[in-house]
Structure formats: structure tokens, C-alpha cells
Short mmCIF file of C-alpha atoms in Angstrom, two decimals:
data_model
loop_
_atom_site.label_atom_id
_atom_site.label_comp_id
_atom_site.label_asym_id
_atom_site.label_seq_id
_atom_site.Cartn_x
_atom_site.Cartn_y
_atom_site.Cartn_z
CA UNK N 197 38.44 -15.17 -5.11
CA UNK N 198 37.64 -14.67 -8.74
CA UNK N 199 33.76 -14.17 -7.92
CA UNK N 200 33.39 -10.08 -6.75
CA UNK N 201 31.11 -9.46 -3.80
CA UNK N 202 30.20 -6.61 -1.79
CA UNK N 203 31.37 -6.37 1.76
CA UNK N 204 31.82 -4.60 4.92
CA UNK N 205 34.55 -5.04 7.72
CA UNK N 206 32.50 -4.05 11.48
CA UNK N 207 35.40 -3.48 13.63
CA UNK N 208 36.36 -0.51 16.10
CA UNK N 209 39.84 -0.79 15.54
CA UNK N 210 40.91 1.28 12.29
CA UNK N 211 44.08 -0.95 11.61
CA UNK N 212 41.28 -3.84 11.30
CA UNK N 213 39.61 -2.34 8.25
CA UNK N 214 42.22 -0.56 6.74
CA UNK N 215 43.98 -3.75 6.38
CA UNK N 216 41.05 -5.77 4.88
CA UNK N 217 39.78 -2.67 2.91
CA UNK N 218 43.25 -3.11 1.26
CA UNK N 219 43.37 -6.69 0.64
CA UNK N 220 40.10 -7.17 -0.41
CA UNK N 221 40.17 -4.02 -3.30
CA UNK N 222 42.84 -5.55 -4.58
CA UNK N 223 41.20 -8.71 -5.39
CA UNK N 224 38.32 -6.28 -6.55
CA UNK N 225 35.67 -6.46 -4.44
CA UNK N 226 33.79 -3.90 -3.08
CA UNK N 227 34.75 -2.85 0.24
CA UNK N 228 32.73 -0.43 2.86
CA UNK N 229 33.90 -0.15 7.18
CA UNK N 230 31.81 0.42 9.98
CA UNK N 231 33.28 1.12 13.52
CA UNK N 232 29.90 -0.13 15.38
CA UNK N 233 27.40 -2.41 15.13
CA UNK N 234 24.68 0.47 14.83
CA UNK N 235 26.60 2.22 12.18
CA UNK N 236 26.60 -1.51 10.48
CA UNK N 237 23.06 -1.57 10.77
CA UNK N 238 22.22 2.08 9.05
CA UNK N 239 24.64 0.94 6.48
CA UNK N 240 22.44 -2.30 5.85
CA UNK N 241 19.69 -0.10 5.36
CA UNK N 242 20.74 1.62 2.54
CA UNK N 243 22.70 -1.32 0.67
CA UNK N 244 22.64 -5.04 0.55
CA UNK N 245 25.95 -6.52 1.26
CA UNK N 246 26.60 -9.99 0.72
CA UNK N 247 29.11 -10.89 3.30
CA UNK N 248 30.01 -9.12 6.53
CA UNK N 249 33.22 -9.37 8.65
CA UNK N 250 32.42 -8.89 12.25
CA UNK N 251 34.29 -8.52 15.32
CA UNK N 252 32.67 -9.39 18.72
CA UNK N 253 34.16 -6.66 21.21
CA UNK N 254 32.59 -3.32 20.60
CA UNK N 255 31.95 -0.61 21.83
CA UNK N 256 27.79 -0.20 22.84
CA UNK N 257 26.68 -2.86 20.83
CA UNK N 258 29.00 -5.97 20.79
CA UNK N 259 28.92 -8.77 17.39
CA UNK N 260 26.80 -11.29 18.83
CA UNK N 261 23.80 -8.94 19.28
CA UNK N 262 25.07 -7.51 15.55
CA UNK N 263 24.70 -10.95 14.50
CA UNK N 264 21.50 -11.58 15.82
CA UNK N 265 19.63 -8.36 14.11
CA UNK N 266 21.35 -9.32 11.03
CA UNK N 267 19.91 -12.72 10.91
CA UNK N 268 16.40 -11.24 12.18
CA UNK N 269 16.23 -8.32 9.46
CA UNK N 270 18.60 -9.99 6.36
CA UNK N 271 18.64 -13.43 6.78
CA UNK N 272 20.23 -13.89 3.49
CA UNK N 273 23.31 -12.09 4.60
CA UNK N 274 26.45 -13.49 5.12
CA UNK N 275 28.12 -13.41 8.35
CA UNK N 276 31.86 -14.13 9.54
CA UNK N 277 32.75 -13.73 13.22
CA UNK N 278 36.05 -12.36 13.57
CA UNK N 279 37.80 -11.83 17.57
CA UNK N 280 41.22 -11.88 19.63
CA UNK N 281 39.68 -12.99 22.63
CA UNK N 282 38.22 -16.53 21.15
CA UNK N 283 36.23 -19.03 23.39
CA UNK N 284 34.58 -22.01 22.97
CA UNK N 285 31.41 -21.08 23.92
CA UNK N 286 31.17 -17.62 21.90
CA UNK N 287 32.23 -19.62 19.30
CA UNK N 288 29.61 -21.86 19.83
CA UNK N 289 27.00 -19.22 19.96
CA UNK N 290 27.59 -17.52 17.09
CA UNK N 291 27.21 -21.04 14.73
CA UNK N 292 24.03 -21.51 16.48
CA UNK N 293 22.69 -17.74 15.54
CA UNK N 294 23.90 -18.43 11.68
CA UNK N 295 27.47 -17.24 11.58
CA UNK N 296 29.67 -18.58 8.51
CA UNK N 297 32.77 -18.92 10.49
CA UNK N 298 34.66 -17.80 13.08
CA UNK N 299 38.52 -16.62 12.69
CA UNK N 300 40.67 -15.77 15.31
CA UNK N 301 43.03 -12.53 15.43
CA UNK N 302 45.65 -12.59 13.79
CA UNK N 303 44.76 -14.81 10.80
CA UNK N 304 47.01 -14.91 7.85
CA UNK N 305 45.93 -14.27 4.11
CA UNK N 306 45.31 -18.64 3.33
CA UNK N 307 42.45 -18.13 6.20
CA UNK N 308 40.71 -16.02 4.67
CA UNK N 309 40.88 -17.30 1.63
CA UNK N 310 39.71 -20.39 2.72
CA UNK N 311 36.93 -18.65 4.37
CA UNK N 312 35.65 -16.64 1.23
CA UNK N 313 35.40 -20.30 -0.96
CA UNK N 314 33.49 -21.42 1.79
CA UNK N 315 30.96 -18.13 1.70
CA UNK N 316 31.00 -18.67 -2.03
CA UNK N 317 29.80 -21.96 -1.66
CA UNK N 318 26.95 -20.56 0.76
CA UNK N 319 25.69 -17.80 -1.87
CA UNK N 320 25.65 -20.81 -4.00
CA UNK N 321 22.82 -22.34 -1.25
CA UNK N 322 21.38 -18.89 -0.84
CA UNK N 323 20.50 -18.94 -4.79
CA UNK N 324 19.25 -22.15 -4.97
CA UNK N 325 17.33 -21.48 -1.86
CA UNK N 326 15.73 -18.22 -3.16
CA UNK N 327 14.82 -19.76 -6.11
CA UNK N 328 13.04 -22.36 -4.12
CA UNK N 329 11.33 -19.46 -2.02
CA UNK N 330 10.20 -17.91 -5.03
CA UNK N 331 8.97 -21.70 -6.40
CA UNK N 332 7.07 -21.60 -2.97
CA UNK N 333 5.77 -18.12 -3.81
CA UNK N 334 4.55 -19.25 -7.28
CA UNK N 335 2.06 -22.17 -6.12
CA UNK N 336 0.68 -19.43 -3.53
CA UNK N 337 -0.47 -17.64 -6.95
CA UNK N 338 -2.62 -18.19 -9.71
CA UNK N 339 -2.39 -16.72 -13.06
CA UNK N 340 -0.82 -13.49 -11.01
CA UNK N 341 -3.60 -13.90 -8.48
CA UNK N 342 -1.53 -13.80 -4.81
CA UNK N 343 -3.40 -14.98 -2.08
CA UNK N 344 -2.96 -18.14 0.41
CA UNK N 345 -6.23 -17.09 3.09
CA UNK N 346 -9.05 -19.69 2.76
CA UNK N 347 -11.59 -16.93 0.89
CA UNK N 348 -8.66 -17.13 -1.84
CA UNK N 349 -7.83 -20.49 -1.81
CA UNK N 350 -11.71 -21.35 -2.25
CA UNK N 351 -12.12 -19.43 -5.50
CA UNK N 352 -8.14 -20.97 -6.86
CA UNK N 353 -10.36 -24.28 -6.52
CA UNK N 354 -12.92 -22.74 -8.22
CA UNK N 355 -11.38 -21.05 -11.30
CA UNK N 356 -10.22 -24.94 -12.86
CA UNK N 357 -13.99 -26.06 -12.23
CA UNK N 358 -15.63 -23.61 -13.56
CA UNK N 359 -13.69 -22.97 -16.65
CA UNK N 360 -14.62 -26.03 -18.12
CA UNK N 361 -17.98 -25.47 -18.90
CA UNK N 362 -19.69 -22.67 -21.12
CA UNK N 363 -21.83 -21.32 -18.60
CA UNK N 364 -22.04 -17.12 -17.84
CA UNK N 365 -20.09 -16.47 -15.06
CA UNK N 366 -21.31 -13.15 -12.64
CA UNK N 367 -18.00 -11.90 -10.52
CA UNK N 368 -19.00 -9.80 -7.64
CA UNK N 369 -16.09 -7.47 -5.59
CA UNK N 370 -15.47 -4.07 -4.62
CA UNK N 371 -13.05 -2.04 -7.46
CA UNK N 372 -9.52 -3.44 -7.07
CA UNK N 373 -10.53 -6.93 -5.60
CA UNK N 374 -8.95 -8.34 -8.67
CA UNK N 375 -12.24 -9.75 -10.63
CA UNK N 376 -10.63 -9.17 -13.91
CA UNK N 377 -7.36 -10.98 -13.22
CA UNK N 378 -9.81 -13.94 -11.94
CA UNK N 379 -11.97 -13.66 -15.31
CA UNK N 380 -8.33 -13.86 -17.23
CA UNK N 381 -7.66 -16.93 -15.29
CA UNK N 382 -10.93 -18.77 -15.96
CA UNK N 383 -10.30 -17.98 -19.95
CA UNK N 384 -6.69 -19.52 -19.62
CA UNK N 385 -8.11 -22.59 -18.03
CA UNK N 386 -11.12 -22.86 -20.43
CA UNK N 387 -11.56 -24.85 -24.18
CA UNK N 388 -11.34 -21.24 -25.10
CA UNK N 389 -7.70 -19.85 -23.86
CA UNK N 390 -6.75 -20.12 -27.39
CA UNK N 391 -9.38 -17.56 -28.44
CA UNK N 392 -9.30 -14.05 -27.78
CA UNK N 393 -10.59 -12.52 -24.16
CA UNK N 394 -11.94 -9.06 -24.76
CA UNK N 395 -12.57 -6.58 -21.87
CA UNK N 396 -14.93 -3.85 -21.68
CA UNK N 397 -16.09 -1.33 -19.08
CA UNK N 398 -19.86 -1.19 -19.44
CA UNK N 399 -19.19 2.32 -16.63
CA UNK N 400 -16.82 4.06 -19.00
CA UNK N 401 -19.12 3.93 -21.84
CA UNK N 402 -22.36 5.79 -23.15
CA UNK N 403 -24.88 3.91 -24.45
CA UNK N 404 -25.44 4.55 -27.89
CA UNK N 405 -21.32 4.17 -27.94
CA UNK N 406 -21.67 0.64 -25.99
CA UNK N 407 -23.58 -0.43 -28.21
CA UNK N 408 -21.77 0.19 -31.33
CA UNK N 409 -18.59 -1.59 -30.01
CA UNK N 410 -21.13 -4.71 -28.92
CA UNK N 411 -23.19 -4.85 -32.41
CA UNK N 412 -20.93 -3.26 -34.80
CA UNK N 413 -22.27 -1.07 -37.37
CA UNK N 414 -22.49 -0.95 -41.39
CA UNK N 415 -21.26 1.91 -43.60
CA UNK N 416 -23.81 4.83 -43.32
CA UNK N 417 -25.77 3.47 -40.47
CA UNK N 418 -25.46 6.56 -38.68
CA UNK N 419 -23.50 10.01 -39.17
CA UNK N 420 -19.97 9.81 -38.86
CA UNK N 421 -19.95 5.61 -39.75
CA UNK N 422 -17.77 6.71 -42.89
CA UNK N 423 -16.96 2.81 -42.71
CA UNK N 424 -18.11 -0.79 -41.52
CA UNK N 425 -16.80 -2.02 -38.38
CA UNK N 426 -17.26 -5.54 -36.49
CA UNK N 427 -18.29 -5.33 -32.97
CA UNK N 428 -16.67 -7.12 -30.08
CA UNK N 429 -19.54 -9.34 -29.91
CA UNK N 430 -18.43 -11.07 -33.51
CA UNK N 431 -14.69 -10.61 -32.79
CA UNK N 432 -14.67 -12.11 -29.60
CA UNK N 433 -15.93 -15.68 -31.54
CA UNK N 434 -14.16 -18.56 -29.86
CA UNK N 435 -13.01 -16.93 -26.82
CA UNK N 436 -14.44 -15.01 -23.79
CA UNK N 437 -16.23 -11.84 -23.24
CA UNK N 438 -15.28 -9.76 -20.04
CA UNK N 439 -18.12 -7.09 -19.01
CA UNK N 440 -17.00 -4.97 -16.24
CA UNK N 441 -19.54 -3.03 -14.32
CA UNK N 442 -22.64 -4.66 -16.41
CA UNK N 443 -24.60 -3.59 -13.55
CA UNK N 444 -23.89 0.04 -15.05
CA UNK N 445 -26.12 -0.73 -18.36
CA UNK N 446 -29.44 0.53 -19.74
CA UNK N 447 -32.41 -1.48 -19.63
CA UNK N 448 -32.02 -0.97 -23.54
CA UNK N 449 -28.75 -3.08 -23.56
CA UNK N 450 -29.91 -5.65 -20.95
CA UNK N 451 -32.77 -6.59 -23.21
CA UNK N 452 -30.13 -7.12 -25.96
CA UNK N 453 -27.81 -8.90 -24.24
CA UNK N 454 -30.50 -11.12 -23.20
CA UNK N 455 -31.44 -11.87 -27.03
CA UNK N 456 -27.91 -12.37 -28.02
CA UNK N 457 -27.04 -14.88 -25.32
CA UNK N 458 -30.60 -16.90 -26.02
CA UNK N 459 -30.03 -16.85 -29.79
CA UNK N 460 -26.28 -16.34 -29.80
CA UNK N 461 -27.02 -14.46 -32.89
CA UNK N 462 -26.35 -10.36 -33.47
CA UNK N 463 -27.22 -8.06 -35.91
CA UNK N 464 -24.75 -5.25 -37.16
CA UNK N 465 -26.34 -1.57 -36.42
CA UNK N 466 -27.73 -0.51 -39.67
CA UNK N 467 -27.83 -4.31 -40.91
CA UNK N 468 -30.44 -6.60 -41.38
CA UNK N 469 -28.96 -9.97 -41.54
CA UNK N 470 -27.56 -11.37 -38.15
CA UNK N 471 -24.51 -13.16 -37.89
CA UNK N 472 -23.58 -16.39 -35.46
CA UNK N 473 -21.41 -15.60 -32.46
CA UNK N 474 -19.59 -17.75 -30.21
CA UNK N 475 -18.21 -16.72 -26.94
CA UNK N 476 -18.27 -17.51 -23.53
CA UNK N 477 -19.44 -14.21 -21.17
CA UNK N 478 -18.13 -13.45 -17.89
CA UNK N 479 -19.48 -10.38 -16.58
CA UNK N 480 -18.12 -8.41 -13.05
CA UNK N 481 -20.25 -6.46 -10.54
CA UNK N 482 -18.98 -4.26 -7.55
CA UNK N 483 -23.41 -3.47 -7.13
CA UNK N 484 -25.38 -5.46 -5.32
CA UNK N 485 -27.33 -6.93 -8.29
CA UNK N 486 -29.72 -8.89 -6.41
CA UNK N 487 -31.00 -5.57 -4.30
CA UNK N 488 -31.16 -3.64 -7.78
CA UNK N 489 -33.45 -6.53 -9.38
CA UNK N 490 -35.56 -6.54 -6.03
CA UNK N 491 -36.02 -2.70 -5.94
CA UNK N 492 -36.72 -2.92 -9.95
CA UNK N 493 -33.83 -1.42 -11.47
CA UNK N 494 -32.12 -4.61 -13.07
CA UNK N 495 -33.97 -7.03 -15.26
CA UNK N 496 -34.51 -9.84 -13.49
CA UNK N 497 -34.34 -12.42 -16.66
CA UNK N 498 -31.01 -11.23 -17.50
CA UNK N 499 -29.77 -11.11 -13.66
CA UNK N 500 -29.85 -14.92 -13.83
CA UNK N 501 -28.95 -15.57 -17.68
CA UNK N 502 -25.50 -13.62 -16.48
CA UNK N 503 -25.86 -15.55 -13.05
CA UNK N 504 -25.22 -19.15 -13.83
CA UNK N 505 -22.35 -19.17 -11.67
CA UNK N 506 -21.51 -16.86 -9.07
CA UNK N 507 -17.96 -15.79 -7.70
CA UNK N 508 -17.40 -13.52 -4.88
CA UNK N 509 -14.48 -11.93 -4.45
CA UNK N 510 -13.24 -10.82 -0.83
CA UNK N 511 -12.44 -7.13 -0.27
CA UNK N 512 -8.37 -6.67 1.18
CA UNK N 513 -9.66 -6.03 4.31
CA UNK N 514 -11.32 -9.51 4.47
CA UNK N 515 -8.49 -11.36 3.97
CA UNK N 516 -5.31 -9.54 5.82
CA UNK N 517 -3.04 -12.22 6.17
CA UNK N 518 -2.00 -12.26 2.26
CA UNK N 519 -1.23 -8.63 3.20
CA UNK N 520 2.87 -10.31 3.44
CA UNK N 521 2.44 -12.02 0.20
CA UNK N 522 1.35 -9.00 -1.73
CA UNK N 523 3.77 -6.55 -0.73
CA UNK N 524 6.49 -8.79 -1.57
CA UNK N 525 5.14 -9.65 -4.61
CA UNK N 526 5.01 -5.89 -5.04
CA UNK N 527 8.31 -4.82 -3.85
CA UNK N 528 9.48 -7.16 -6.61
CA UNK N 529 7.66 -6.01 -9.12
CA UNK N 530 8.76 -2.29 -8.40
CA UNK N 531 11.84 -2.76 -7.80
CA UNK N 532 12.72 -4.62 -11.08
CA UNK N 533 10.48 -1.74 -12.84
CA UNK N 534 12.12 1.00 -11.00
CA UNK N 535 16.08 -0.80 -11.22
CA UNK N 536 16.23 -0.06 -7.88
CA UNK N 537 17.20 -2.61 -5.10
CA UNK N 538 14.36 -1.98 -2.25
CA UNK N 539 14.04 -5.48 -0.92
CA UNK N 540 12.87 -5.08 2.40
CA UNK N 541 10.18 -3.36 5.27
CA UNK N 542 10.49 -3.02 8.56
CA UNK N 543 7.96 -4.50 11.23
CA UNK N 544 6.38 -1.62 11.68
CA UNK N 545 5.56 -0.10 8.29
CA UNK N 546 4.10 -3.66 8.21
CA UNK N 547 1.83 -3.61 11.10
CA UNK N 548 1.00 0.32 9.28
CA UNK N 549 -0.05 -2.06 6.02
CA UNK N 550 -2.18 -4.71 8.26
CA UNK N 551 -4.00 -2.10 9.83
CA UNK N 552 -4.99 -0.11 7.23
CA UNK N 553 -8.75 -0.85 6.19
CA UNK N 554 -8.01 -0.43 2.34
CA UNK N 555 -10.73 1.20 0.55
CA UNK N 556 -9.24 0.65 -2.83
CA UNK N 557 -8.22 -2.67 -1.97
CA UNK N 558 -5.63 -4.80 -4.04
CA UNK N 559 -5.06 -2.00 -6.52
CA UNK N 560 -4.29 0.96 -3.81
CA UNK N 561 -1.80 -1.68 -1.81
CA UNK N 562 -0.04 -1.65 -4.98
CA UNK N 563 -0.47 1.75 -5.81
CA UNK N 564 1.01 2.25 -2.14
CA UNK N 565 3.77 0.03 -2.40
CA UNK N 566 4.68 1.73 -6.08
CA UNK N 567 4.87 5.21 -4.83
CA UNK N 568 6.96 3.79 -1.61
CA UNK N 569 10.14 2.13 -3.51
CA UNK N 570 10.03 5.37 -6.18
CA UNK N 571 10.70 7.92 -3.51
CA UNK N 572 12.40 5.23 -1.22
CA UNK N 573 15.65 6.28 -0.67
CA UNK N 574 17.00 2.79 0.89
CA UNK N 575 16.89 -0.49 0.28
CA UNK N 576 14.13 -0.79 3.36
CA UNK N 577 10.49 0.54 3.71
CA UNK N 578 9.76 2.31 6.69
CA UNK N 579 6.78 3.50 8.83
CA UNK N 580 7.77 6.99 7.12
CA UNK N 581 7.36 5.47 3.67
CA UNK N 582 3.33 4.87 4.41
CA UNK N 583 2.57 7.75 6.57
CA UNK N 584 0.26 8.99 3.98
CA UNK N 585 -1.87 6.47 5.16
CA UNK N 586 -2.55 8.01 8.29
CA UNK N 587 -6.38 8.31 9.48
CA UNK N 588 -7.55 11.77 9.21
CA UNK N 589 -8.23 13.18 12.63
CA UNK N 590 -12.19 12.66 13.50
CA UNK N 591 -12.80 16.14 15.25
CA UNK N 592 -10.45 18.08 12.81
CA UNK N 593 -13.59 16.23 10.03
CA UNK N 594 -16.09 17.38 11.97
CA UNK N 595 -15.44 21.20 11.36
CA UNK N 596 -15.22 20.70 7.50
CA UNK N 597 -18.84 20.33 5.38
CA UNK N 598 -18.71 17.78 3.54
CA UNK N 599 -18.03 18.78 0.30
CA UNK N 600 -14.87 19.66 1.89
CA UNK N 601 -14.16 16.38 2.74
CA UNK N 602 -14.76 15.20 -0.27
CA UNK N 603 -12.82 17.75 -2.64
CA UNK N 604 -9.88 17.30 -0.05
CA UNK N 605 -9.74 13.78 -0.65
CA UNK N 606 -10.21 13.53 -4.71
CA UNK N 607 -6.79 15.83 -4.12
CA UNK N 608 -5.56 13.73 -1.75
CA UNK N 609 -5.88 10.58 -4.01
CA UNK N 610 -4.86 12.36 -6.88
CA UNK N 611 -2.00 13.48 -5.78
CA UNK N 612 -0.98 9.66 -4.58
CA UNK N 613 -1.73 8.78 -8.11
CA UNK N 614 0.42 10.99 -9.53
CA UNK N 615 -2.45 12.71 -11.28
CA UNK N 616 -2.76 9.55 -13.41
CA UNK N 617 -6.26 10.32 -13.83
CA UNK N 618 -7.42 6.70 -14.91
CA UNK N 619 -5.59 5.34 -11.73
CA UNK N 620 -6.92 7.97 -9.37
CA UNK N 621 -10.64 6.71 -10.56
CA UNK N 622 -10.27 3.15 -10.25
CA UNK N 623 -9.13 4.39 -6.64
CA UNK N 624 -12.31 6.34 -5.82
CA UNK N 625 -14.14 3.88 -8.01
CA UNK N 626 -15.70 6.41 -10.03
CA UNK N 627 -15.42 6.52 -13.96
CA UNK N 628 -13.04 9.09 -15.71
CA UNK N 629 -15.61 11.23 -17.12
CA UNK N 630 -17.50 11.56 -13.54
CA UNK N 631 -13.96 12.05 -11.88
CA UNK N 632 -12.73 15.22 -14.82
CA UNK N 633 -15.84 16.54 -13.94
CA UNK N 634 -15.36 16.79 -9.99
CA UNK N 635 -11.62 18.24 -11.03
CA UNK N 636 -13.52 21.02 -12.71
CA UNK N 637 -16.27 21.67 -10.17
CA UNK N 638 -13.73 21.80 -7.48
CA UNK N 639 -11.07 23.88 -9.28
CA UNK N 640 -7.88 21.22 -8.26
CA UNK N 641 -5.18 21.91 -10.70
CA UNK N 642 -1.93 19.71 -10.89
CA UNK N 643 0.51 21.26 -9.39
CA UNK N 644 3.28 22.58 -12.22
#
């Protein structure tokens, strides 16, 4: 008895769990009652107990069909049947639906002491089995990468493969599909992991600026370069290069890309003498590069210098049965963050999750599942937790123009974000500067 749990005595009769509410806060553990099975249930909602006392004759719902949902919803939860009108074959039933034990009324203290090694023994199991579960969990990931659908587990073969050689590597996906975590992944498997990765967003930066974090510039070479500075290009030597959105840059900058990866040489802005580089490039893509070469607004040279190797990355919608996966993996992760215990949904904010097309993809399922456990205010997720994800009415869009539409939802989006600006673009998969600027045309203020 020296190990404290939390518990709760399910019986209708009040001498019942007055009497073990007693006993067990002296030994120190924590000690809730429920008269009914349904009031059991709501208060399984809100907390995790780890062992339940349960008798089988109540009132509306009896302690077999307790035992049942408890099995169903927690089946980590710790059941102990508990009657005065024993039988063999209740007895029976209840083992075979997961029950601990079974004590008949009245039991003396020793019982139940008995009975609590024995649970203690089975959180013991429960541990080692969780730990096992999250084992399980692991090999379904890669380098944080969750997924176990064939599209995913065709690019987790992939990612070794490729990494071994030097080639440029072109990742194509919709914003949130992931493609830097899979560029991350490639580095850490490569000659290189023990060189630097460096990420840039080609979209969040002007040109002239681009290019001076590339190239690097000399003292002087332009107004305002009060000192030298090395570009990304020289300190990335020995590692990898990440360019997101390259299919965002100038012709200007695809031509000297091009040069650098065909010489692997730059030269500083303002400098005459170029320096060796050494890096590996993996660039990312949510365009369709190979209509934009076609139609004649990518160079077509530097298409396939970037385009030795090709991974595409499924959109969420594509690959719905890691839906599961993910929001555990997410209730985990927010739930440590948050410190608070919201370990569970329910079937049908579930089915809410699979249905849901996700236009953000990855990145708004977490977004969602964030916002869920910080206003959750039980340890389960309920239909009511996602009803922001509710389609918008088709004839109630018809009568609004479309700008509208569109200012409605940049609120809409924001507001989900928490008016974390960056977030709420990576949502709408716009860059910052275009998103400020649609905050100003249409006026949306946070509210104070």
C-alpha cells in the first residue's frame, strides 16, 4: 500500500463508499465516489483514475456494462468488480471483459489488500506495456516524420537511399506536408549530418536581400554594409542547403544558382575573388515547376540541375489513415507542453478529424489539435472541441462577394492562430508581408 494511486469507489449504496473513502485516505490515496455508472463515466472524462472499485447492481446502468465502456474508452484503467450477490458466471464474465478481480460483499481489510498488490503489479504491466506502445509508435516515425500509409512509407524508404549521394534533391508538397522535416531527415542520414543544415525561405525574401544572405557581401559594397558578412552559401560548407519555395525566385537568382552549383564557386557582393563552397542543396516546391518551365516562367537548365531527384510529398488528405497516428502524437506533444493531462478523443471528434479535407494539411491538424487541449477542459476531446471545423454553409456563400469570403476567412484563420501572424500564413500559405498587407486592406484588428 505504500505506492499512492488515484481511485474511485462506483457503488449506489453510500455506506459502500464512505467506508472505502475512509480506509483508503488513510493510507493516502486519493479517493473520489460515484453512485452510477454514468456519473462514473462523466467523472472519467474529466480525470484519469488508475483503479476503479465497481459494484455490479445499479441502478440504470449495472457494472458489467460500466466495465465494458471502461475497457472500450480507457483500456489502461484498472478495474475491480465488487458484489453481494456473486455467481459463477458474472464472475466469469467480468475476467473475460478485463476485470482485475472480483471480491465478494463483505470482504475484510487483508482482501483488499491483497487485491491492491495485485493492481500494483498490473500498473507495473501497464508501464512496461505503454512503453512498448510508444516503442511501436517510434518505428511508425522517422526523424519526427509520423506516417504508416504506403505514400509515407515509400518516401521513409527513400530518405536512407537518397541521402547517400550528393545529388540536388527537388521536394514537391502543398505548405504543411512536412517537406522540411523530410529535407532534415535526408541531412541526418547523409556524409553530411555532421555539418550544418541551413534553411531559407526563397518567398519571405526580396531579391536584392536573398541575395546578400546567399553571396555575402564585403565592407562598403553597398550603403548600409558598414561591415563584411559571409553568406549562407560559404557557411553552409560541409553540410546541406534547404531552399524553401525556390520556385518563388527571380530569373536573376536562378541564373546564379545555376553558376554556383556548376562551379561550386561564389563570389562575395562587392568582391572579386570567389571562394570554394561545399554543400549539398535540397530545394522544396509547393508550384508546379514543370508547368512554370513549360509556360516559360522557370529556367529550364536550372529546373533539372535542382531536379536530380524528385520527392513528392502527399497532401493530409491523401493519406487519412495516419490521421490516428498524428493526433496522438499531437495530444502528446500538447499535453506535455501545456502540463495538462488530455489523453484521449472520442469517436466522433475523430470521424470530425477524418473527414475534414485539410487545406493546411499536417501543420493545421496540429494547429487544431494545439488549440483543442489549451481550451480543453477534460482529459477527452470532443466533437465540441473541433466544431470550428465545420463547413461553411454553401447558399449562406453564395450571398457574400467574394472578397467577403475571403476577408472572413483570413479572420477566421487568424483568429485560430491566435493572431500568430507567421502561423496564420503558413496556414493560408501566403508569406507574412503579403498576409500584413491583406490585415491592412481589410481593416481586421486583434481583438484587445
Amino acid at each position: 500500500m505504500d505506492e499512492k494511486m488515484s481511485i474511485m469507489i462506483v457503488d449506489d449504496e453510500m455506506i459502500i463508499r464512505e467506508s472505502f473513502i475512509h480506509w483508503f485516505r488513510k493510507y493516502g490515496h486519493r479517493v473520489e465516489a460515484a453512485a452510477s455508472g454514468s456519473e462514473a463515466l462523466e467523472k472519467l472524462e474529466k480525470t484519469a483514475f488508475d483503479l476503479l472499485f465497481v459494484d455490479i447492481k445499479m441502478p440504470g446502468m449495472d457494472g458489467i456494462e460500466l466495465l465494458e465502456r471502461i475497457k472500450e474508452e480507457y483500456p489502461d484503467t484498472i478495474v475491480v468488480i465488487i458484489t453481494a450477490y456473486g455467481s459463477i458466471d458474472t464472475a466469469v464474465k467480468a475476467m473475460k471483459l478485463g476485470a482485475t478481480d472480483y471480491l465478494l460483499k463483505p470482504f475484510k481489510p487483508e482482501q483488499v489488500t491483497l487485491v491492491m498488490q495485485k493492481v500494483a503489479q498490473q500498473r507495473a504491466l501497464v508501464s512496461q506495456c505503454r512503453y512498448l506502445r510508444d516503442r511501436i509508435e517510434e518505428m511508425t516515425r522517422f526523424d519526427n516524420i509520423i506516417g504508416q500509409s504506403p505514400k509515407m512509407e515509400e518516401i521513409f524508404r527513400l530518405i536512407p537511399e537518397v541521402a547517400q549521394s550528393n545529388s540536388s534533391i527537388l521536394i514537391v508538397g502543398e505548405t504543411g506536408t512536412g517537406k522540411e522535416l523530410i529535407a532534415k531527415a535526408i541531412h541526418a542520414k547523409s556524409p553530411r549530418a555532421n555539418g550544418p543544415f541551413v534553411a531559407i525561405n526563397c518567398g519571405a525574401l526580396p531579391d536584392t536581400l536573398l541575395e546578400s544572405e546567399l553571396f555575402g557581401y564585403r565592407k562598403g559594397a553597398f550603403t548600409g554594409a558598414v561591415s563584411g558578412r559571409k553568406g549562407y552559401l560559404d557557411i553552409v560548407s560541409g553540410g546541406t542547403l534547404f531552399l524553401d519555395e525556390i520556385g518563388e525566385i527571380s530569373p536573376k537568382m536562378q541564373v546564379d544558382l545555376l553558376r554556383v552549383l556548376e562551379e561550386k564557386k561564389i563570389t562575395r557582393i562587392g568582391d572579386r575573388h570567389p571562394i570554394d563552397v561545399d554543400f549539398r542543396l535540397i530545394s522544396a516546391t509547393r508550384r508546379n515547376l514543370e508547368k512554370a518551365v513549360a509556360q516559360g516562367n522557370f529556367r529550364e537548365d536550372f529546373y533539372y540541375r535542382i531536379n536530380v531527384i524528385m520527392i513528392r510529398v502527399p497532401p493530409l488528405r491523401e493519406r487519412k489513415e495516419d490521421i490516428p497516428l498524428l493526433v496522438q502524437h499531437f495530444l502528446q506533444k500538447y499535453s506535455r507542453e501545456t502540463a495538462k493531462r488530455v489523453d484521449h478523443i472520442d469517436r466522433e471528434a475523430m470521424e470530425i478529424l477524418k473527414r475534414y479535407d485539410w487545406p493546411g494539411n499536417v501543420r493545421e491538424l496540429e494547429n487544431a489539435i494545439e488549440r483543442a487541449v489549451v481550451l480543453s477542459k477534460s482529459r477527452t476531446l470532443g466533437s465540441e472541441s473541433f466544431s470550428f471545423l465545420a463547413a461553411p454553409q454553401p447558399l449562406e456563400v453564395k450571398r457574400r462577394s467574394l472578397r467577403e469570403v475571403e476577408r472572413r476567412y483570413i479572420e477566421k484563420v487568424l483568429e485560430e492562430c491566435g493572431w500568430n501572424v507567421t502561423r496564420a500564413a503558413e496556414v493560408l500559405d501566403i508569406n507574412r508581408v503579403t498576409l500584413h498587407k491583406m490585415i491592412k486592406r481589410y481593416g481586421l484588428q486583434r481583438p484587445s
